[in-house]
Coordinates of C-alpha atoms and ligand atoms in Angstrom, one line a residue:
X20 CA 0.0 0.3 -0.1
X21 CA 1.6 3.2 -1.1
X22 CA 1.0 7.0 0.4
X23 CA -2.8 7.7 -0.3
X24 CA -3.0 10.4 -2.8
X25 CA -4.7 12.6 -0.2
X26 CA -1.2 12.3 2.0
X27 CA -1.2 15.5 3.7
X28 CA 2.4 17.1 3.1
X29 CA 3.7 20.2 4.5
X30 CA 5.4 22.2 7.3
X31 CA 5.1 23.4 10.3
X32 CA 5.7 26.6 12.6
X33 CA 4.4 28.1 15.7
X34 CA 3.0 31.8 16.5
X35 CA 5.7 32.6 19.6
X36 CA 8.4 31.4 17.0
X37 CA 7.8 33.0 13.9
X38 CA 5.2 35.8 14.4
X39 CA 7.0 38.4 16.6
X40 CA 4.8 41.8 16.6
X41 CA 4.1 40.9 19.8
X42 CA 2.8 44.0 21.2
X43 CA 1.5 44.9 17.9
X44 CA -2.5 44.5 17.0
X45 CA -3.8 45.0 20.5
X46 CA -2.0 41.5 21.4
X47 CA -1.0 41.1 24.8
X48 CA 2.2 39.6 26.8
X49 CA 2.5 35.9 26.5
X50 CA 5.0 33.3 28.9
X51 CA 7.2 32.3 25.8
X52 CA 7.8 36.3 24.9
X53 CA 9.5 36.3 28.2
X54 CA 12.2 33.5 27.6
X55 CA 15.5 35.3 27.1
X56 CA 18.3 33.4 25.1
X57 CA 21.6 32.4 27.5
X58 CA 21.7 30.5 30.7
X59 CA 18.6 31.4 32.4
X60 CA 16.4 30.6 29.5
X61 CA 15.9 26.7 30.8
X62 CA 15.7 27.7 34.6
X63 CA 12.8 30.0 33.7
X64 CA 11.2 27.3 31.1
X65 CA 11.3 25.0 34.3
X66 CA 9.4 27.5 36.2
X67 CA 12.3 28.0 38.8
X68 CA 13.4 31.4 38.1
X69 CA 10.3 33.9 37.8
X70 CA 10.4 36.2 34.4
X71 CA 7.5 37.8 34.4
X72 CA 8.4 41.1 32.6
X73 CA 10.7 42.2 30.0
X74 CA 14.5 42.9 32.0
X75 CA 17.3 44.9 31.5
X76 CA 20.1 42.7 30.0
X77 CA 18.7 39.9 28.5
X78 CA 17.7 39.4 24.8
X79 CA 14.2 38.1 24.1
X80 CA 14.1 36.6 20.7
X81 CA 10.3 36.1 20.4
X82 CA 9.8 39.7 20.3
X83 CA 10.3 40.2 16.5
X84 CA 11.4 36.2 15.9
X85 CA 11.2 36.1 12.0
X86 CA 8.8 38.7 11.4
X87 CA 6.0 36.7 10.0
X88 CA 3.6 39.0 11.5
X89 CA 4.3 41.4 8.6
X90 CA 5.4 38.8 5.9
X91 CA 3.0 36.1 5.8
X92 CA 1.9 36.8 2.7
X93 CA 5.6 36.3 1.2
X94 CA 6.1 33.1 2.9
X95 CA 2.7 31.6 2.2
X96 CA 4.1 32.2 -1.6
X97 CA 7.1 30.4 -0.8
X98 CA 5.0 27.6 0.9
X99 CA 2.7 27.4 -1.8
X100 CA 5.9 27.0 -4.4
X101 CA 6.7 24.1 -2.3
X102 CA 3.7 22.7 -3.3
X103 CA 2.3 22.3 0.4
X104 CA -1.1 20.5 1.1
X105 CA -1.0 21.4 4.5
X106 CA 0.4 24.5 6.5
X107 CA 0.5 23.5 10.6
X108 CA 0.8 26.7 12.7
X109 CA -0.6 27.8 16.1
X110 CA -3.0 30.7 17.0
X111 CA -1.3 33.3 19.7
X112 CA -3.8 33.1 22.6
X113 CA -2.8 36.1 23.7
X114 CA -3.6 38.0 20.3
X115 CA -7.0 37.1 20.4
X116 CA -7.2 37.3 24.0
X117 CA -4.9 39.8 25.2
X118 CA -5.3 39.1 29.0
X119 CA -7.0 35.4 28.5
X120 CA -9.7 36.4 30.9
X121 CA -11.3 39.0 28.4
X122 CA -15.2 39.4 27.3
X123 CA -14.4 40.1 24.2
X124 CA -11.9 38.7 22.0
X125 CA -9.3 41.2 20.6
X126 CA -11.1 41.7 16.7
X127 CA -7.8 42.9 15.3
X128 CA -5.9 39.5 16.1
X129 CA -8.9 37.3 14.7
X130 CA -8.3 39.3 11.5
X131 CA -5.0 38.6 11.6
X132 CA -5.6 35.0 11.7
X133 CA -8.3 35.4 8.7
X134 CA -5.8 37.3 6.7
X135 CA -3.8 34.1 6.6
X136 CA -6.5 31.3 6.5
X137 CA -7.5 33.6 3.7
X138 CA -4.0 33.3 1.6
X139 CA -3.9 29.8 2.4
X140 CA -7.3 29.0 0.8
X141 CA -6.1 30.8 -2.0
X142 CA -3.5 28.7 -2.8
X143 CA -5.7 25.4 -1.7
X144 CA -3.5 24.9 1.8
X145 CA -5.1 23.1 4.2
X146 CA -4.4 24.8 7.9
X147 CA -3.8 22.4 10.7
X148 CA -4.0 24.5 13.7
X149 CA -2.8 24.4 17.4
X150 CA -4.8 26.0 19.7
X151 CA -1.9 26.6 22.0
X152 CA 1.5 26.1 21.1
X153 CA 3.9 26.9 24.5
X154 CA 1.0 30.1 25.1
X155 CA -0.1 31.3 28.3
X156 CA -1.3 35.0 28.3
X157 CA 1.0 36.5 31.4
X158 CA -2.2 38.1 33.0
X159 CA -3.3 34.5 33.7
X160 CA -0.1 33.5 35.3
X161 CA 0.1 36.5 37.1
X162 CA -3.6 36.5 38.5
X163 CA -4.1 32.9 38.5
X164 CA -0.9 31.0 38.5
X165 CA -1.2 29.0 35.4
X166 CA -2.8 26.0 34.6
X167 CA -2.4 24.6 38.1
X168 CA -5.9 27.0 38.7
X169 CA -8.9 25.4 37.6
X170 CA -10.1 28.6 35.9
X171 CA -7.6 28.3 33.1
X172 CA -10.3 25.4 31.7
X173 CA -12.5 28.0 31.0
X174 CA -10.6 30.5 30.0
X175 CA -8.8 28.2 27.5
X176 CA -12.3 26.8 26.5
X177 CA -13.4 30.1 25.8
X178 CA -10.7 31.3 23.5
X179 CA -10.8 27.8 21.7
X180 CA -14.7 28.1 21.0
X181 CA -14.3 31.6 19.7
X182 CA -11.4 30.6 17.1
X183 CA -13.4 27.1 16.5
X184 CA -16.4 28.9 15.3
X185 CA -15.1 32.1 13.9
X186 CA -12.9 30.3 12.0
X187 CA -15.2 27.3 11.1
X188 CA -15.4 27.9 7.2
X189 CA -11.5 27.7 6.8
X190 CA -10.3 25.2 9.2
X191 CA -11.1 21.3 10.0
X192 CA -7.7 20.2 11.4
X193 CA -7.2 21.2 14.8
X194 CA -4.8 20.0 17.9
X195 CA -5.7 21.4 21.3
X196 CA -2.3 21.6 23.2
X197 CA 1.2 21.6 21.5
X198 CA 3.3 18.6 23.0
X199 CA 1.5 18.3 26.3
X200 CA 4.0 16.1 28.0
X201 CA 6.1 19.2 27.7
X202 CA 4.4 20.2 30.9
X203 CA 6.4 18.0 33.1
X204 CA 9.5 18.8 32.3
X205 CA 9.2 22.8 31.1
X206 CA 6.3 24.0 33.3
X207 CA 6.5 27.4 32.7
X208 CA 6.3 26.7 28.7
X209 CA 3.8 24.0 28.8
X210 CA 1.5 25.5 31.7
X211 CA 2.4 29.1 32.8
X212 CA 3.6 27.7 36.2
X213 CA 6.2 28.9 38.5
X214 CA 7.3 27.4 41.6
X215 CA 7.4 28.8 45.1
X216 CA 9.8 27.2 47.9
X217 CA 8.4 24.3 49.4
X218 CA 5.6 23.6 46.9
X219 CA 5.3 19.8 46.1
X220 CA 5.8 20.4 42.2
X221 CA 5.0 16.5 41.1
X222 CA 1.4 17.4 42.5
X223 CA 1.3 20.8 40.9
X224 CA 2.1 19.7 37.5
X225 CA -0.3 16.7 37.3
X226 CA -3.2 18.7 39.2
X227 CA -2.2 21.5 35.8
X228 CA -2.1 18.1 33.5
X229 CA -5.4 17.5 34.7
X230 CA -7.0 20.9 33.7
X231 CA -5.4 20.7 30.4
X232 CA -6.7 17.2 29.6
X233 CA -10.0 18.2 31.0
X234 CA -10.3 21.4 28.9
X235 CA -8.7 19.4 25.8
X236 CA -11.9 16.8 25.5
X237 CA -14.1 20.0 26.5
X238 CA -12.8 21.9 23.5
X239 CA -12.9 18.3 21.3
X240 CA -16.8 18.2 22.4
X241 CA -17.3 22.1 20.9
X242 CA -15.4 21.5 18.3
X243 CA -17.7 18.5 17.2
X244 CA -20.3 20.6 18.0
X245 CA -19.7 23.6 16.1
X246 CA -18.7 21.5 12.7
X247 CA -19.1 18.0 12.5
X248 CA -16.5 18.1 9.7
X249 CA -13.7 19.0 12.4
X250 CA -11.2 16.8 13.5
X251 CA -9.4 17.3 16.4
X252 CA -5.8 15.4 17.6
X253 CA -3.7 15.3 20.5
X254 CA -0.2 16.2 20.3
X255 CA 2.8 14.1 22.1
X256 CA 6.2 14.9 22.1
X257 CA 7.6 11.7 20.7
X258 CA 10.4 9.3 20.7
X259 CA 10.5 6.2 22.7
X260 CA 12.7 4.9 25.6
X261 CA 15.7 2.3 24.3
X262 CA 17.2 0.4 27.2
X263 CA 21.0 1.1 27.7
X264 CA 21.5 -2.6 28.0
X265 CA 19.1 -5.8 28.3
X266 CA 18.9 -5.6 32.0
X267 CA 15.2 -6.1 32.6
X268 CA 16.2 -3.1 35.1
X269 CA 16.7 -0.7 32.4
X270 CA 13.7 -2.1 30.0
X271 CA 11.8 -1.2 33.1
X272 CA 12.8 2.5 33.0
X273 CA 12.0 2.6 29.4
X274 CA 8.5 1.1 29.5
X275 CA 8.5 4.0 32.7
X276 CA 10.0 6.6 30.8
X277 CA 7.4 5.9 27.3
X278 CA 4.5 6.5 30.0
X279 CA 5.2 9.7 30.9
X280 CA 4.4 11.0 27.6
X281 CA 1.5 8.6 26.9
X282 CA 0.0 9.2 30.2
X283 CA -1.4 12.0 28.5
X284 CA -2.4 10.4 25.0
X285 CA -3.6 7.7 27.1
X286 CA -6.2 10.1 28.5
X287 CA -6.9 11.9 25.7
X288 CA -7.2 9.2 23.0
X289 CA -8.9 6.2 25.2
X290 CA -10.7 8.9 27.5
X291 CA -9.7 7.9 30.9
X292 CA -7.0 7.8 33.4
X293 CA -4.6 4.6 32.8
X294 CA -4.4 2.7 36.2
X295 CA -0.6 3.0 36.1
X296 CA -1.2 6.5 36.6
X297 CA -4.1 6.5 39.3
X298 CA -1.4 4.3 41.0
X299 CA 1.7 6.4 40.6
X300 CA -0.8 9.2 42.5
X301 CA -1.7 6.8 45.1
X302 CA 2.2 6.0 45.5
X303 CA 3.4 9.0 45.7
X304 CA 0.7 10.7 47.7
X305 CA -0.3 13.3 44.8
X306 CA -3.7 14.7 45.7
X307 CA -4.8 15.7 42.8
X308 CA -8.4 17.6 43.0
X309 CA -10.8 16.2 40.1
X310 CA -14.3 17.3 39.7
X311 CA -17.7 14.9 39.9
X312 CA -18.0 15.3 36.1
X313 CA -14.6 15.1 34.9
X314 CA -14.5 11.5 34.4
X315 CA -17.4 12.0 32.2
X316 CA -16.0 14.6 30.2
X317 CA -12.9 13.0 29.8
X318 CA -14.9 9.4 28.4
X319 CA -17.7 11.6 26.2
X320 CA -14.2 13.1 23.8
X321 CA -11.6 11.3 22.9
X322 CA -9.5 12.6 20.0
X323 CA -9.8 11.8 16.3
X324 CA -6.7 11.5 15.5
X325 CA -3.1 11.5 17.1
X326 CA -0.2 13.5 16.4
X327 CA 3.5 13.5 17.4
X328 CA 6.8 15.2 16.8
X329 CA 9.7 13.1 16.6
X330 CA 13.2 14.4 16.1
X331 CA 15.0 11.2 18.0
X332 CA 14.8 8.0 20.2
X333 CA 16.3 8.5 23.7
X334 CA 18.1 5.7 25.8
X335 CA 17.4 5.4 29.6
X336 CA 18.6 3.0 32.3
X337 CA 17.6 1.8 35.8
X338 CA 21.3 2.4 37.2
X339 CA 21.9 5.8 38.0
X340 CA 26.1 5.8 37.1
X341 CA 25.2 5.1 33.4
X342 CA 23.9 8.8 33.1
X343 CA 27.7 10.0 33.3
X344 CA 27.3 9.7 29.2
X345 CA 24.2 11.6 28.9
X346 CA 23.3 13.6 26.0
X347 CA 22.2 17.1 25.7
X348 CA 18.6 16.4 25.4
X349 CA 15.8 18.1 27.1
X350 CA 14.7 14.6 28.3
X351 CA 17.9 13.2 29.9
X352 CA 19.3 10.7 27.5
X353 CA 22.3 8.4 27.6
X354 CA 24.3 8.3 24.6
X355 CA 23.6 5.7 22.4
X356 CA 26.4 4.4 20.8
X357 CA 24.9 3.3 17.5
X358 CA 23.5 6.4 16.5
X359 CA 24.9 9.6 15.2
X360 CA 24.3 12.8 17.2
X361 CA 23.3 16.5 15.9
X362 CA 25.1 19.5 16.6
X363 CA 22.9 19.8 19.5
X364 CA 23.7 16.2 20.6
X365 CA 20.1 15.0 19.7
X366 CA 20.5 11.3 18.5
X367 CA 19.7 10.7 14.7
X368 CA 17.2 7.7 14.8
X369 CA 15.0 7.4 11.5
X370 CA 14.2 3.4 12.5
X371 CA 13.2 5.1 15.8
X372 CA 10.2 6.9 13.9
X373 CA 9.1 3.7 11.9
X374 CA 9.2 1.8 15.1
X375 CA 7.3 5.0 17.1
X376 CA 4.5 4.8 14.8
X377 CA 4.0 1.4 15.2
X378 CA 3.9 1.8 18.9
X379 CA 1.5 4.6 18.6
X380 CA -0.8 2.8 15.9
X381 CA -0.8 -0.8 18.0
X382 CA -1.5 1.1 21.3
X383 CA -4.4 3.5 20.0
X384 CA -5.5 2.3 16.5
X385 CA -6.4 6.3 15.7
X386 CA -5.0 7.7 12.5
X387 CA -1.6 9.2 13.1
X388 CA -0.1 12.5 11.8
X389 CA 3.6 13.4 12.0
X390 CA 3.4 17.2 12.8
X391 CA 6.9 17.8 13.6
X392 CA 10.1 16.3 12.3
X393 CA 13.6 17.4 10.9
X394 CA 17.1 18.6 11.6
X395 CA 18.3 21.4 13.5
X396 CA 21.7 22.6 12.0
X397 CA 24.1 25.5 11.3
X398 CA 23.8 26.5 7.8
X399 CA 26.4 28.6 6.1
X400 CA 25.0 30.6 3.1
X401 CA 27.9 30.9 0.4
X402 CA 28.3 34.5 -0.7
X403 CA 24.9 34.5 -2.7
X404 CA 23.2 33.7 0.6
X405 CA 22.3 30.2 -1.0
X406 CA 22.7 27.4 1.8
X407 CA 23.6 23.7 0.4
X408 CA 22.0 21.8 3.1
X409 CA 23.0 18.1 2.1
X410 CA 22.7 17.0 5.6
X411 CA 19.4 18.3 6.0
X412 CA 18.3 16.4 2.6
X413 CA 19.8 13.4 4.0
X414 CA 18.3 13.5 7.6
X415 CA 14.9 14.3 5.9
X416 CA 15.2 11.3 3.2
X417 CA 15.6 8.7 6.0
X418 CA 12.9 10.0 8.1
X419 CA 10.5 9.8 5.1
X420 CA 11.8 6.4 4.1
X421 CA 10.9 5.2 7.5
X422 CA 7.3 6.6 7.8
X423 CA 6.7 5.1 4.4
X424 CA 8.0 1.9 5.4
X425 CA 5.7 2.0 8.4
X426 CA 2.6 2.9 6.1
X427 CA 3.5 0.7 3.0
X428 CA 5.2 -2.8 5.0
X429 CA 3.7 -2.4 8.7
X430 CA -0.1 -1.0 7.6
X431 CA -0.1 1.9 10.0
X432 CA -2.8 4.5 9.3
X433 CA -1.0 7.9 8.4
X434 CA -2.9 10.8 7.7
X435 CA 0.1 13.4 6.9
X436 CA 3.9 14.9 7.5
X437 CA 4.7 18.3 8.1
X438 CA 8.5 19.1 9.0
X439 CA 9.0 21.3 11.7
X440 CA 10.4 25.0 10.8
X441 CA 9.7 25.0 6.9
X442 CA 11.1 28.4 7.2
X443 CA 13.9 29.1 9.7
X444 CA 12.7 30.3 13.1
X445 CA 13.7 30.6 16.8
X446 CA 14.8 27.4 18.5
X447 CA 12.4 26.9 21.4
X448 CA 14.7 25.1 23.6
X449 CA 17.8 27.5 23.0
X450 CA 16.0 30.7 22.0
X451 CA 18.7 30.5 18.7
X452 CA 18.1 31.4 15.3
X453 CA 21.2 29.8 14.4
X454 CA 19.9 26.2 15.0
X455 CA 17.9 26.0 12.0
X456 CA 15.6 23.6 10.1
X457 CA 14.0 25.5 7.4
X458 CA 13.9 25.0 3.2
X459 CA 13.7 28.7 3.4
X460 CA 16.8 30.7 5.0
X461 CA 15.8 33.6 7.0
X462 CA 18.7 36.3 7.3
X463 CA 18.6 36.7 11.2
X464 CA 21.2 36.3 14.1
X465 CA 21.2 35.0 17.7
X466 CA 21.7 38.9 18.6
X467 CA 18.8 40.3 16.3
X468 CA 21.0 41.3 13.7
X469 CA 20.1 41.0 9.4
X470 CA 17.7 41.8 7.0
X471 CA 15.1 39.0 7.6
X472 CA 15.4 38.3 4.0
X473 CA 14.0 34.8 2.8
X474 CA 16.0 32.8 0.5
X475 CA 15.6 29.2 -0.7
X476 CA 18.0 26.4 0.3
X477 CA 19.0 23.6 -2.0
X478 CA 16.5 21.6 0.2
X479 CA 13.8 23.4 -1.3
X480 CA 13.7 22.1 -4.5
X481 CA 14.2 18.8 -3.2
X482 CA 11.0 18.6 -0.8
X483 CA 9.0 20.4 -3.7
X484 CA 9.8 17.2 -5.7
X485 CA 9.3 14.7 -2.8
X486 CA 5.8 16.6 -2.7
X487 CA 5.1 16.3 -6.4
X488 CA 5.9 12.9 -6.5
X489 CA 4.2 12.0 -3.4
X490 CA 6.9 10.8 -1.9
X491 CA 8.0 8.9 -4.9
X492 CA 11.0 10.7 -5.6
X493 CA 13.3 10.9 -2.3
Ligands
LIG508 C1 9.0 20.8 19.6 C2 8.1 22.0 19.8 O1 9.3 20.9 21.2 O2 10.6 20.6 18.8 C3 8.7 22.8 18.7 O3 6.9 21.7 19.7 C4 10.5 23.3 19.0 O4 8.0 24.1 19.6 C5 11.1 22.1 18.0 O5 10.9 24.1 18.0 C6 12.3 21.9 18.1 O6 13.3 22.6 19.1 P1 14.3 23.1 19.3 O7 14.6 23.5 20.6 O8 15.1 22.7 18.3 O9 13.6 24.3 18.3

């Protein structure tokens, strides 16, 4: 079975990493606007250091990002030239509800996105819209403490219902929350959470997770009611865990680490808490407040499809000493000697993508969608500004072959594939521009210098052929 002729080929970006224009058009401040480059970024992202205002002495790359706010027409023209069938993007919550708890949405923010959807429609490109991609209005953090507060369920539902209604004629593919499991690793990024001394951090994180899961189910229900054609997906930061050795303890650790992520998708796709999570809450004394009808809400509205990001696999061990060899991943991982690494220490593993697809399909039996994949690398433009990024082509070629094998040999149901950062944008983990993923080079550096001009890389023509041949010409 070859890829279906309706296979959705495309690329992905997120508002906070691409738009800029953070105080334009009536937009309010959001958590991700306050992540600077430099050593404090990871502490802020983890909720260990408070940053709720812009401060002197820091550089905040999201302020201007790649200025898609003013340049989306040009960017969408490039996506159309690539032959995109789908463009994954996110909406900025604080562009639509500047404070998050406003009574009325910001019309200018809605009009901005309507402009994007009209332009996509003109080119026959299907939008795949993430409602919240690392995005919490700062006012909701200052006033309510972010997602640890149950009231966020209402604010998020109001925001989501507004966009579902307003953009009904343009969008049918929706994702509720980007990489929902990031909440456990970067609680400020994933949930606008800042810890205080003495907090029970695990309890706060799982309480916030519960609120997001309930909100996601409510929005899935609303989406189906607003337009029965709507298809709603969940989104996992994917990449399976390998046991470092065949010691049973290492295998057990790999299962447990996979479950940290699957926990969210188990609830969103199956509609109820898995037993291993309930047992964990009990064992660790985590007191998670659940309202009386929450179980019913979760059960009533599982997602229609399961999406995930995939960059690398990870290797874990039951023995702490083995971590002496750990690599630079957000999720602690031991260096896997069988795999090469990127310049940022992410281990390149195309077969891991095929295996992940199989694991997810076996587990959920729902259509899948790879909504992020790609190589973050340093590009060196020549004197004409051209980047010969054969390394990126090589990475993508192998990963595309791997998902084709999952579909054609293993029979996995896959709706589409959007590469991450189809145009260069700000890296989420480091805030760097120099960690580039795009088919289109953006002239901007890590300090905010550059013309912001767009130039096609070698991979641009390559991906165009891949799409035109429906993945036959790699
Ligand atoms: C995912 C996110 O974590 O990975 C994206 O959904 C992010 O927002 C991407 O950009 C790649 O990570 P990074 O740190 O290289 O940008």
